[in-house]
Coordinates of C-alpha atoms in Angstrom, one line a residue:
P1043 CA -16.0 -132.1 -24.3
A1044 CA -14.0 -134.6 -26.0
P1045 CA -15.5 -138.6 -25.9
L1046 CA -13.9 -140.6 -23.3
V1047 CA -11.0 -143.4 -24.2
E1048 CA -10.5 -146.0 -22.3
S1049 CA -6.9 -148.6 -22.2
G1050 CA -5.2 -150.5 -20.1
G1051 CA -7.4 -153.8 -19.6
G1052 CA -6.3 -156.9 -20.2
A1053 CA -6.5 -160.5 -18.5
V1054 CA -3.8 -161.2 -15.0
P1055 CA -4.0 -163.5 -12.9
A1056 CA -5.6 -163.1 -9.8
G1057 CA -3.2 -161.2 -7.6
G1058 CA -1.9 -158.9 -10.5
S1059 CA -2.3 -155.3 -11.4
L1060 CA -2.8 -153.3 -14.4
R1061 CA -2.9 -150.0 -14.7
L1062 CA -6.9 -148.2 -16.8
A1063 CA -6.7 -145.2 -18.3
C1064 CA -9.5 -142.6 -19.4
A1065 CA -8.2 -140.0 -22.1
G1066 CA -10.8 -137.4 -22.2
S1067 CA -10.6 -132.8 -21.6
G1068 CA -13.8 -131.0 -20.3
Y1069 CA -15.0 -132.5 -18.1
D1070 CA -15.4 -131.6 -13.9
C1071 CA -16.4 -135.0 -12.2
L1072 CA -15.0 -138.6 -13.8
A1073 CA -15.9 -141.8 -12.6
W1074 CA -15.0 -145.8 -13.2
F1075 CA -17.7 -148.1 -12.9
R1076 CA -17.4 -151.1 -13.7
Q1077 CA -19.9 -154.2 -15.4
A1078 CA -19.4 -157.8 -14.9
P1079 CA -22.0 -160.6 -16.7
G1080 CA -25.1 -161.1 -15.6
K1081 CA -25.0 -158.1 -12.9
E1082 CA -25.3 -154.3 -12.6
R1083 CA -23.4 -151.7 -13.2
E1084 CA -21.9 -150.8 -10.0
G1085 CA -19.0 -147.4 -9.9
V1086 CA -15.7 -148.5 -8.0
A1087 CA -14.0 -145.0 -7.9
G1088 CA -15.3 -140.8 -8.5
I1089 CA -12.2 -137.8 -8.7
D1090 CA -13.6 -134.6 -8.7
S1091 CA -11.7 -131.2 -10.9
G1092 CA -9.9 -130.7 -6.8
G1093 CA -8.7 -133.8 -5.8
S1094 CA -11.9 -134.6 -3.4
I1095 CA -11.8 -138.4 -4.2
K1096 CA -14.3 -142.0 -3.1
Y1097 CA -14.2 -145.3 -3.0
A1098 CA -16.7 -148.1 -3.2
D1099 CA -16.8 -149.9 -0.4
F1100 CA -15.6 -153.3 -2.1
V1101 CA -12.0 -151.7 -3.4
K1102 CA -10.3 -152.1 0.9
G1103 CA -7.1 -150.2 -0.3
R1104 CA -6.3 -151.8 -3.4
F1105 CA -7.5 -149.2 -6.0
T1106 CA -6.6 -146.0 -6.5
I1107 CA -8.0 -143.4 -8.8
S1108 CA -6.2 -140.6 -10.2
R1109 CA -5.8 -137.9 -13.0
D1110 CA -3.4 -135.7 -14.6
K1111 CA -5.3 -132.8 -15.6
S1112 CA -2.1 -131.4 -17.8
A1113 CA -2.9 -134.3 -19.8
N1114 CA -7.1 -134.5 -19.5
R1115 CA -6.6 -138.6 -18.2
M1116 CA -7.5 -140.1 -15.5
Y1117 CA -6.0 -143.1 -14.0
L1118 CA -7.1 -146.8 -12.0
Q1119 CA -4.0 -148.7 -10.8
M1120 CA -5.9 -152.0 -9.4
N1121 CA -3.8 -154.2 -7.7
N1122 CA -3.8 -157.4 -5.9
L1123 CA -7.2 -158.4 -8.9
T1124 CA -9.2 -161.6 -7.7
P1125 CA -12.0 -163.4 -10.0
D1126 CA -15.0 -160.9 -8.6
D1127 CA -13.0 -158.0 -10.4
T1128 CA -13.5 -159.3 -13.7
A1129 CA -15.4 -156.7 -16.0
M1130 CA -16.4 -154.3 -18.3
Y1131 CA -14.0 -150.8 -16.5
Y1132 CA -16.2 -147.7 -17.6
C1133 CA -15.0 -144.6 -17.7
A1134 CA -17.6 -141.9 -16.8
A1135 CA -18.2 -138.3 -16.5
D1136 CA -20.1 -135.1 -16.8
V1137 CA -19.2 -131.4 -17.2
Y1138 CA -20.7 -130.6 -13.4
P1139 CA -19.1 -131.2 -10.4
C1140 CA -19.3 -134.3 -8.6
T1141 CA -22.3 -134.8 -6.3
G1142 CA -23.0 -138.2 -5.2
Y1143 CA -19.3 -139.6 -7.1
L1144 CA -20.9 -143.2 -7.7
Q1145 CA -24.4 -142.7 -8.6
R1146 CA -24.7 -144.0 -12.5
V1147 CA -27.1 -142.1 -13.2
L1148 CA -25.5 -138.4 -12.1
Y1149 CA -22.9 -139.5 -15.4
T1150 CA -24.3 -137.8 -18.5
Y1151 CA -20.5 -139.1 -20.7
W1152 CA -19.4 -142.7 -20.7
G1153 CA -16.6 -144.0 -22.2
Q1154 CA -16.8 -147.6 -24.8
G1155 CA -15.4 -149.7 -22.0
T1156 CA -12.1 -151.4 -21.2
Q1157 CA -12.5 -155.3 -20.0
V1158 CA -10.5 -156.5 -17.4
T1159 CA -10.5 -160.2 -17.0
V1160 CA -8.6 -162.5 -13.4
P1161 CA -9.2 -166.3 -14.1
S1162 CA -10.4 -168.1 -11.5

């Protein structure tokens, strides 16, 4: 499969929005993870090739994951961002169907990450 490449990160004020994108092909299960300084990497949202989706509880309806198979892209629309959302966001993928969606150990392929900063 093609390497995963994230884009769309940046700095936004609290309450703002960002749309992250992940480019890559040849995958069945896709997900977004994030890692804040000094914290473990945690799952944010996952989506499989059939469109089934799972979100982490902390998303609370603020984030939307989607994928465009024709464009080999996955997206994460993030609204109402808070300083707690500040982290490096990573795209994760695997060629097999999703099982755990938000379990880090189940993903083989990872992007380099894109930084999201929400100043307090």
